[in-house]
Coordinates of C-alpha atoms and ligand atoms in Angstrom, one line a residue:
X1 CA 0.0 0.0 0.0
X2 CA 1.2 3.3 -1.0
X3 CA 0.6 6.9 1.1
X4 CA -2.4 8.8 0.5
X5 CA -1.5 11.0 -1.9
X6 CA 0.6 8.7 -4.1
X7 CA -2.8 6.4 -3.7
X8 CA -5.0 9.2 -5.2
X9 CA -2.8 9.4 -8.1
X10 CA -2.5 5.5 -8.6
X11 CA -6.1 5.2 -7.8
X12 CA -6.4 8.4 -9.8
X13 CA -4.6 6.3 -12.8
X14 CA -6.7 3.3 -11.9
X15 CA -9.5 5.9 -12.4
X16 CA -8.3 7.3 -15.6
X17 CA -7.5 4.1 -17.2
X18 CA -11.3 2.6 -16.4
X19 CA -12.5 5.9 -17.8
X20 CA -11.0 5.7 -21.0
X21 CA -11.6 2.1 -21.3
X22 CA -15.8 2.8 -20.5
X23 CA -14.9 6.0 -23.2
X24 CA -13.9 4.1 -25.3
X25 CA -17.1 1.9 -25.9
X26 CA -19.4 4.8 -25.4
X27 CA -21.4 5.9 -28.1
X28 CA -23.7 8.0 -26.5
X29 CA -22.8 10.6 -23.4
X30 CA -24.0 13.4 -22.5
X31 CA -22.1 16.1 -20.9
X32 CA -23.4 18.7 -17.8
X33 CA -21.8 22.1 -17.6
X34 CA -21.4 24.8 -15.1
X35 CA -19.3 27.8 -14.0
X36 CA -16.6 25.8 -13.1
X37 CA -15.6 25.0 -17.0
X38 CA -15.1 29.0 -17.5
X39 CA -13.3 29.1 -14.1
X40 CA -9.8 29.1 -15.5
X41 CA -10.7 31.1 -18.1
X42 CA -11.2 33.8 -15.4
X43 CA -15.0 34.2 -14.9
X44 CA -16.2 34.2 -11.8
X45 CA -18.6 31.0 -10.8
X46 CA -21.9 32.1 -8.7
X47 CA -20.3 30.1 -4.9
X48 CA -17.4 31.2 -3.4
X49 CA -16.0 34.5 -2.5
X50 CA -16.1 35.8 -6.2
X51 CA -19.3 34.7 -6.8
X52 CA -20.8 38.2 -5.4
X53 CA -21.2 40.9 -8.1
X54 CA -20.6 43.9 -6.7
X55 CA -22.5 43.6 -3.5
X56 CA -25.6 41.8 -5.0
X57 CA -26.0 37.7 -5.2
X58 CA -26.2 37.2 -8.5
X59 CA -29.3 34.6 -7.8
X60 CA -31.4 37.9 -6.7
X61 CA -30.5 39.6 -9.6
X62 CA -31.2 37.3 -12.3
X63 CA -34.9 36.9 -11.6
X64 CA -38.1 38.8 -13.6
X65 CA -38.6 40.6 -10.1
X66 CA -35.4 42.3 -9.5
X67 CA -35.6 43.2 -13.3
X68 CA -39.2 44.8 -12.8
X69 CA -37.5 46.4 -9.2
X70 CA -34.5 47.9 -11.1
X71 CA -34.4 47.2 -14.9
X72 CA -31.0 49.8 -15.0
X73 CA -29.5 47.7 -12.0
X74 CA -29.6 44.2 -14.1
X75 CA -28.6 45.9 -17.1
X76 CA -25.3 46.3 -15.7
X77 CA -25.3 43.5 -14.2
X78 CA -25.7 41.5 -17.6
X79 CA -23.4 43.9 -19.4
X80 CA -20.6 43.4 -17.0
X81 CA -21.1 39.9 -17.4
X82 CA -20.9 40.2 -21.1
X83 CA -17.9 42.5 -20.8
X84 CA -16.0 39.7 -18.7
X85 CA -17.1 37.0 -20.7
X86 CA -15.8 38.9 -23.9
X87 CA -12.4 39.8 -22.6
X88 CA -12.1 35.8 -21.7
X89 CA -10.8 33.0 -24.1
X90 CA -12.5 29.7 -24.4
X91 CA -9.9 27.1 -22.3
X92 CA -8.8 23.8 -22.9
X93 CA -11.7 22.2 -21.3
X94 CA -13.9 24.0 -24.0
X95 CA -12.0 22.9 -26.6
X96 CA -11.6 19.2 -25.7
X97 CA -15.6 19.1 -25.4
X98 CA -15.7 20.6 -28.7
X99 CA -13.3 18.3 -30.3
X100 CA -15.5 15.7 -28.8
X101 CA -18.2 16.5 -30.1
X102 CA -16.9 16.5 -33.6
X103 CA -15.6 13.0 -33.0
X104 CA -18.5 11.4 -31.4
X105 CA -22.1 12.0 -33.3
X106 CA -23.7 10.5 -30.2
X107 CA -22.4 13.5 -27.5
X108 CA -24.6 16.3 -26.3
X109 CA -22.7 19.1 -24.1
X110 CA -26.0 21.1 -22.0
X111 CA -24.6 23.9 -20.5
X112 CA -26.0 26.2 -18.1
X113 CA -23.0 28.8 -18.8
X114 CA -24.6 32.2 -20.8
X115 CA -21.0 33.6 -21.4
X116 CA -20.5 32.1 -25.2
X117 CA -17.2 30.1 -24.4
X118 CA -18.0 27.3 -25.5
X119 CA -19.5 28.7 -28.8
X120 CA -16.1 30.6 -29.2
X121 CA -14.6 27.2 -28.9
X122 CA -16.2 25.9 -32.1
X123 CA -18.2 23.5 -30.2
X124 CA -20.7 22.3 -32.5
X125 CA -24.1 24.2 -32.1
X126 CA -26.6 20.9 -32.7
X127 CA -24.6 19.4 -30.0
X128 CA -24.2 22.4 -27.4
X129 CA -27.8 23.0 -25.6
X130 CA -28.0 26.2 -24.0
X131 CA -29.9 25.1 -21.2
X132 CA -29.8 29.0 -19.7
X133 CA -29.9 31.1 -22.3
X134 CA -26.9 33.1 -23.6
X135 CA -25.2 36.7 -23.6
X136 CA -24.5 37.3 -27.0
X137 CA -27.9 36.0 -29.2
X138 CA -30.3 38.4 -28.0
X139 CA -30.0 41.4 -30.0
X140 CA -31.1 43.3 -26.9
X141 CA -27.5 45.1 -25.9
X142 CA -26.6 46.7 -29.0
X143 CA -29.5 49.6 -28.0
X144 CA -27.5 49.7 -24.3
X145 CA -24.6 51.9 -26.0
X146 CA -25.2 53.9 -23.2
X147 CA -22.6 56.7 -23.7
X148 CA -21.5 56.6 -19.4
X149 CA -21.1 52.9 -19.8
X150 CA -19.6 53.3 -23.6
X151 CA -20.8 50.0 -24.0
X152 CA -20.0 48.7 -27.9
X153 CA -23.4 47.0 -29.6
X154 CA -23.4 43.2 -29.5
X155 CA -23.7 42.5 -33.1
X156 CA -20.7 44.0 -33.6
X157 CA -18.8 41.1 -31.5
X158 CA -16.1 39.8 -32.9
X159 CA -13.4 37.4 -32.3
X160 CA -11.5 39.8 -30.9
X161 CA -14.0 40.4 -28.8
X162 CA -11.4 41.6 -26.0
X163 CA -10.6 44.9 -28.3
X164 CA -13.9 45.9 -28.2
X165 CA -14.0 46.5 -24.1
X166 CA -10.8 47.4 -23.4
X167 CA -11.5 51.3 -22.4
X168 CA -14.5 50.3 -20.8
X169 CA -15.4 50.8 -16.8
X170 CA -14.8 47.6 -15.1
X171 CA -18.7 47.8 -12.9
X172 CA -17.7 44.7 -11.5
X173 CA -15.5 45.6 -9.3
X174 CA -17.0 47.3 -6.2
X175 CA -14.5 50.0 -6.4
X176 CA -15.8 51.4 -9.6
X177 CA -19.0 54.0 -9.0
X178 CA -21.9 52.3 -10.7
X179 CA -22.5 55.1 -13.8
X180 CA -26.3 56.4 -13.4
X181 CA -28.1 55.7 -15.9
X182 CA -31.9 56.4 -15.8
X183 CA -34.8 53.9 -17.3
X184 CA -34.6 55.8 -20.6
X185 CA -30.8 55.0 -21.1
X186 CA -32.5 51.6 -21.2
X187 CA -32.6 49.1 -24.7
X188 CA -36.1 49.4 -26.1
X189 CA -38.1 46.8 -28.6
X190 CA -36.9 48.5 -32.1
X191 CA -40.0 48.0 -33.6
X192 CA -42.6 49.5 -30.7
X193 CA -39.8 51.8 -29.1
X194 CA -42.0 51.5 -26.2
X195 CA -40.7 47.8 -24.3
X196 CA -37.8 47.1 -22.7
X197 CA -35.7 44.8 -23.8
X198 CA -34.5 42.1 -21.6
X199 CA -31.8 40.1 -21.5
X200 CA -31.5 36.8 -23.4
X201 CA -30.5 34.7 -20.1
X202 CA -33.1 32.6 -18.4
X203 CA -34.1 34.0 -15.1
X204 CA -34.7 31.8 -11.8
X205 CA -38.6 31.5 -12.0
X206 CA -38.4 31.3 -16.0
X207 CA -38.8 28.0 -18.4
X208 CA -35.8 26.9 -20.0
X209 CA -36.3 27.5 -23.8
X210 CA -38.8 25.2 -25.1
X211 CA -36.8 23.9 -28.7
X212 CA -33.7 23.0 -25.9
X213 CA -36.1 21.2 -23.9
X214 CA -37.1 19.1 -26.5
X215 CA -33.9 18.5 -28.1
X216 CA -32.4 17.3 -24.8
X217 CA -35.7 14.9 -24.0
X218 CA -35.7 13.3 -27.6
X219 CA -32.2 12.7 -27.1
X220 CA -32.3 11.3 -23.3
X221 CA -35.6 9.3 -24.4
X222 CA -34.2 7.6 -28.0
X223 CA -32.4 5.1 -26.3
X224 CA -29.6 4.0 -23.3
X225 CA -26.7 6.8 -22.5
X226 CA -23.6 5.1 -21.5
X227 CA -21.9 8.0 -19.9
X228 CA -23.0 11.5 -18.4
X229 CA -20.0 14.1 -17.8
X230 CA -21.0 16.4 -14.7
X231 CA -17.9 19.3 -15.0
X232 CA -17.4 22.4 -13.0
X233 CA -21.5 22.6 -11.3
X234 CA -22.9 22.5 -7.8
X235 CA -25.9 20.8 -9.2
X236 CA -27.9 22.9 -7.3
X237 CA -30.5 24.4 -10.1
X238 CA -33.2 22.3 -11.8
X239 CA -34.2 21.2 -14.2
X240 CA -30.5 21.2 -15.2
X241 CA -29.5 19.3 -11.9
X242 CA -31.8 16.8 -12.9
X243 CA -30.8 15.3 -16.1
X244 CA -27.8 13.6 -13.9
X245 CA -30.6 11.2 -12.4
X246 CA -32.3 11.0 -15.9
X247 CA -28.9 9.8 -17.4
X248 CA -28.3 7.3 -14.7
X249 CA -32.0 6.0 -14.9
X250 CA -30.8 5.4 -19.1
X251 CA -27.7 3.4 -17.7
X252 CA -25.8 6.1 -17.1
X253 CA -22.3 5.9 -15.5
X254 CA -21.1 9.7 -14.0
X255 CA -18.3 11.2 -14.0
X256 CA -17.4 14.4 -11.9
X257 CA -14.9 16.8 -12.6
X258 CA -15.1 19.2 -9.8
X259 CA -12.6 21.9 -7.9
X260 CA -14.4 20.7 -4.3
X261 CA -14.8 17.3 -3.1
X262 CA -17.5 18.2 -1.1
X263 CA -19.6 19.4 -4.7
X264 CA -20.4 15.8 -5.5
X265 CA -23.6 15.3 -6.9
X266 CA -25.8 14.0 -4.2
X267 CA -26.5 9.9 -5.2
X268 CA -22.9 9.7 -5.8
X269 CA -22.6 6.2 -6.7
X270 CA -19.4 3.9 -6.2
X271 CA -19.1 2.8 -9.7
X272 CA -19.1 7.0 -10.7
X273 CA -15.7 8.5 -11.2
X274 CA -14.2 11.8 -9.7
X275 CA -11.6 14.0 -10.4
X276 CA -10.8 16.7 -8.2
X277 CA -9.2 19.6 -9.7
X278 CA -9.3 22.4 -12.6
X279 CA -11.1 21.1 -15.6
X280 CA -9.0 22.5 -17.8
X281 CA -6.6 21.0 -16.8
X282 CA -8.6 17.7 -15.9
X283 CA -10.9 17.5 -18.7
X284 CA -8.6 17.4 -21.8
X285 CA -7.3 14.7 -20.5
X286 CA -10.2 12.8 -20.2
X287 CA -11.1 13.1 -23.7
X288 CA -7.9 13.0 -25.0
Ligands
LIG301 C1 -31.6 28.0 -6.7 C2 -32.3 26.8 -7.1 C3 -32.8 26.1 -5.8 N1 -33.5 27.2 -7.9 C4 -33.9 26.4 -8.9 O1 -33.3 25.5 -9.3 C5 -35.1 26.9 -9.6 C6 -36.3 26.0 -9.3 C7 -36.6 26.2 -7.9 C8 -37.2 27.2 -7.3 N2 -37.3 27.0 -5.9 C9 -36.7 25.8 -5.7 C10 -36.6 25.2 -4.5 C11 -36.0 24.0 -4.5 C12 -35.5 23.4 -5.7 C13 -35.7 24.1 -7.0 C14 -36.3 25.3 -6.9 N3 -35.0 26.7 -11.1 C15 -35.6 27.6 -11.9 O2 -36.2 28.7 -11.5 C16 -35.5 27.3 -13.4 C17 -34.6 28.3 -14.1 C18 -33.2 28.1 -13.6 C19 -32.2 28.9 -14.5 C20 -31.8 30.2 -13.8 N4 -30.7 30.9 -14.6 C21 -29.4 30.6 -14.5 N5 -28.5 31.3 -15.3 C22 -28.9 32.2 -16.3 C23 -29.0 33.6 -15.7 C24 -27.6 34.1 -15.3 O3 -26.6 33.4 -15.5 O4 -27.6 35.2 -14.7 S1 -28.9 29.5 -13.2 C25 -27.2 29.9 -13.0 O5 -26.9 29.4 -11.7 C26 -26.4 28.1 -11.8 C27 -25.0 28.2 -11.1 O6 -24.6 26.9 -10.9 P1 -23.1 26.4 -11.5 O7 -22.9 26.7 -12.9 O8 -23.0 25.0 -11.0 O9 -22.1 27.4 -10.7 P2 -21.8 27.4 -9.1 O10 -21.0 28.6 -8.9 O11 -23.0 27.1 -8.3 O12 -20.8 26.1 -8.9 C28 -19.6 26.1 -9.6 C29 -19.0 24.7 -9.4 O13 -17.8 24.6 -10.0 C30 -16.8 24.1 -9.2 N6 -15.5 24.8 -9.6 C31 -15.1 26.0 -9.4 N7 -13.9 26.2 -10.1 C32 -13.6 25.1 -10.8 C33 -12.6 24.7 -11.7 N8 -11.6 25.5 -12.0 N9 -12.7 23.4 -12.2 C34 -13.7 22.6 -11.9 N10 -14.7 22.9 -11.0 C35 -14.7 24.1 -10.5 C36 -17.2 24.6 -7.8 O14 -16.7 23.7 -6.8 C37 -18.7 24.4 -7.9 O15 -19.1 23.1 -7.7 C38 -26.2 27.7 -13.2 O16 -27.4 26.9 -13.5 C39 -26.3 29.1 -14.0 O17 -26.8 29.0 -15.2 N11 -36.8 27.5 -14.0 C40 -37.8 26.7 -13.6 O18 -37.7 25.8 -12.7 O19 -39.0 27.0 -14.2 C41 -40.1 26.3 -13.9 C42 -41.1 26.8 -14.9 C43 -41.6 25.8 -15.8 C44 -42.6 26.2 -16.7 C45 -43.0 27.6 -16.7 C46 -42.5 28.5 -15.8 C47 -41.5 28.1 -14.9

């Protein structure tokens, strides 16, 4: 018998070897995503210390009522988010899931991240379901070129999305006076001039989109899954959360790729796998 640690990295070998081998007969997987994926590529996940914006959870801000309370106040939430998220670069977890994907017909990544990374990663779109909605479709931001936030219109994102922000105020960090801007600063319907536009994320409260929905229950209910990837969530939000259970209850063995041991999905079986650490780092190897 070996010492702990040197255990966990034979086990962790045993582990990765048995993985591969079940990888390697898998046809159909499906993959679960959360803030943890973007982690290393600097966005903050919604636990931890960092999860705060500014002084607001961002749970209370991403419902319909804070948006009704303070429409201008999730605005900049939302914009900050898509500032961050378009100074970032997709990481190697993204790309590994893309590649993946491109290999393996049978693979569907849902993803509960809005911050495009995985889009930017080339991952491809019939097999990346945006359980949460996203950032960048909505054409709402392009009318929030608010002059005090000098925010650039979303259409015009490009690859270099980074460029685009680079002047811009930083609202994110609590240091930074939140500009004022009043309800008129505010994006409204092109056409009718009169509604606000909203952003394209799904709020707490909200149905998930209804084509996503469908796509992710034809797929579960066509026939046996032989592997579910669970990277970088707390599980804590359905129905996202729940398509672990609906993956096992298809014959479904898990795998975890999580920062914290103590973020295993509850249910944890002993024939699931787990990896602690960064999943980019973690998760290219996996797939490799
Ligand atoms: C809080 C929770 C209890 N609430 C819900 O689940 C509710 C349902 C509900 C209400 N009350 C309840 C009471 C009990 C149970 C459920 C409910 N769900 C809903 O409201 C959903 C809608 C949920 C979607 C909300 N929108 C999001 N996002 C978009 C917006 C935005 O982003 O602003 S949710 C948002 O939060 C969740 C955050 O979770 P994670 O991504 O996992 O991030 P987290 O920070 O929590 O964890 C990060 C993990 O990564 C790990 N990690 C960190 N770094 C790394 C690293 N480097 N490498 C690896 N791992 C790492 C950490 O250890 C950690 O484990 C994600 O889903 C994310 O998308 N809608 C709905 O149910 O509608 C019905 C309905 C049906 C028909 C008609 C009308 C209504």
């Amino acid at each position: 018998m070996t010492s702990p640690s040197s255990t966990d990295a034979e086990l962790d070998e045993e582990q990765l070897a048995s993985f591969h081998d079940h990888l390697k007969k898998s046809t159909r997987v499906l993959a679960l995503l959360g803030a943890g994926l973007s982690a290393a590529s600097g966005l903050p996940t919604f636990r931890g210390v960092e999860g705060l914006w500014r002084t607001h959870d961002p749970f209370s801000l991403a419902t319909p009522e804070a948006f009704d309370a303070d429409p201008a106040l999730v605005w900049q939430f939302y914009s900050s988010r898509r500032q961050m998220a378009s100074s970032a670069q997709p990481n190697a977890a993204h790309y590994a899931l893309a590649r993946l994907a491109t290999k393996m017909p049978g693979f569907q990544a849902l993803s509960q991240n809005v911050d495009g990374l995985s889009e930017r990663a080339n991952h491809p779109q019939k097999q990346l379901q945006l359980l949460h909605g996203t950032l960048f479709e909505n054409p709402i931001l392009p009318a929030l070129a608010v002059p005090t936030l000098g925010i650039a219109p979303a259409q015009h994102r490009t690859s270099e999305g980074a460029a685009e922000h680079e002047n811009e105020l930083d609202i994110s960090d609590i240091n930074v006076p939140l500009p004022f801007i009043t309800i008129d600063d505010l994006p409204r319907c092109p056409k009718c001039k009169q509604r606000l536009l909203r952003p394209g994320v799904v709020w707490f409260g909200e149905s998930l989109p209804g084509p996503v929905l469908d796509e992710v229950e034809t797929f579960i209910d066509a026939d046996k899954i032989d592997l579910i990837l669970v990277i970088g969530t707390s599980a804590r939000v359905t129905p996202a959360a729940d398509y672990i259970k609906q993956a096992r209850e298809r014959g479904a063995r898990v795998c975890v790729v999580n920062l914290n041991t103590d973020d295993r999905p509850v249910g944890r079986r002993n024939k699931d796998w787990f990896f602690q650490g960064d999943a980019a780092a973690i998760v290219p190897a996996l797939l490799m």
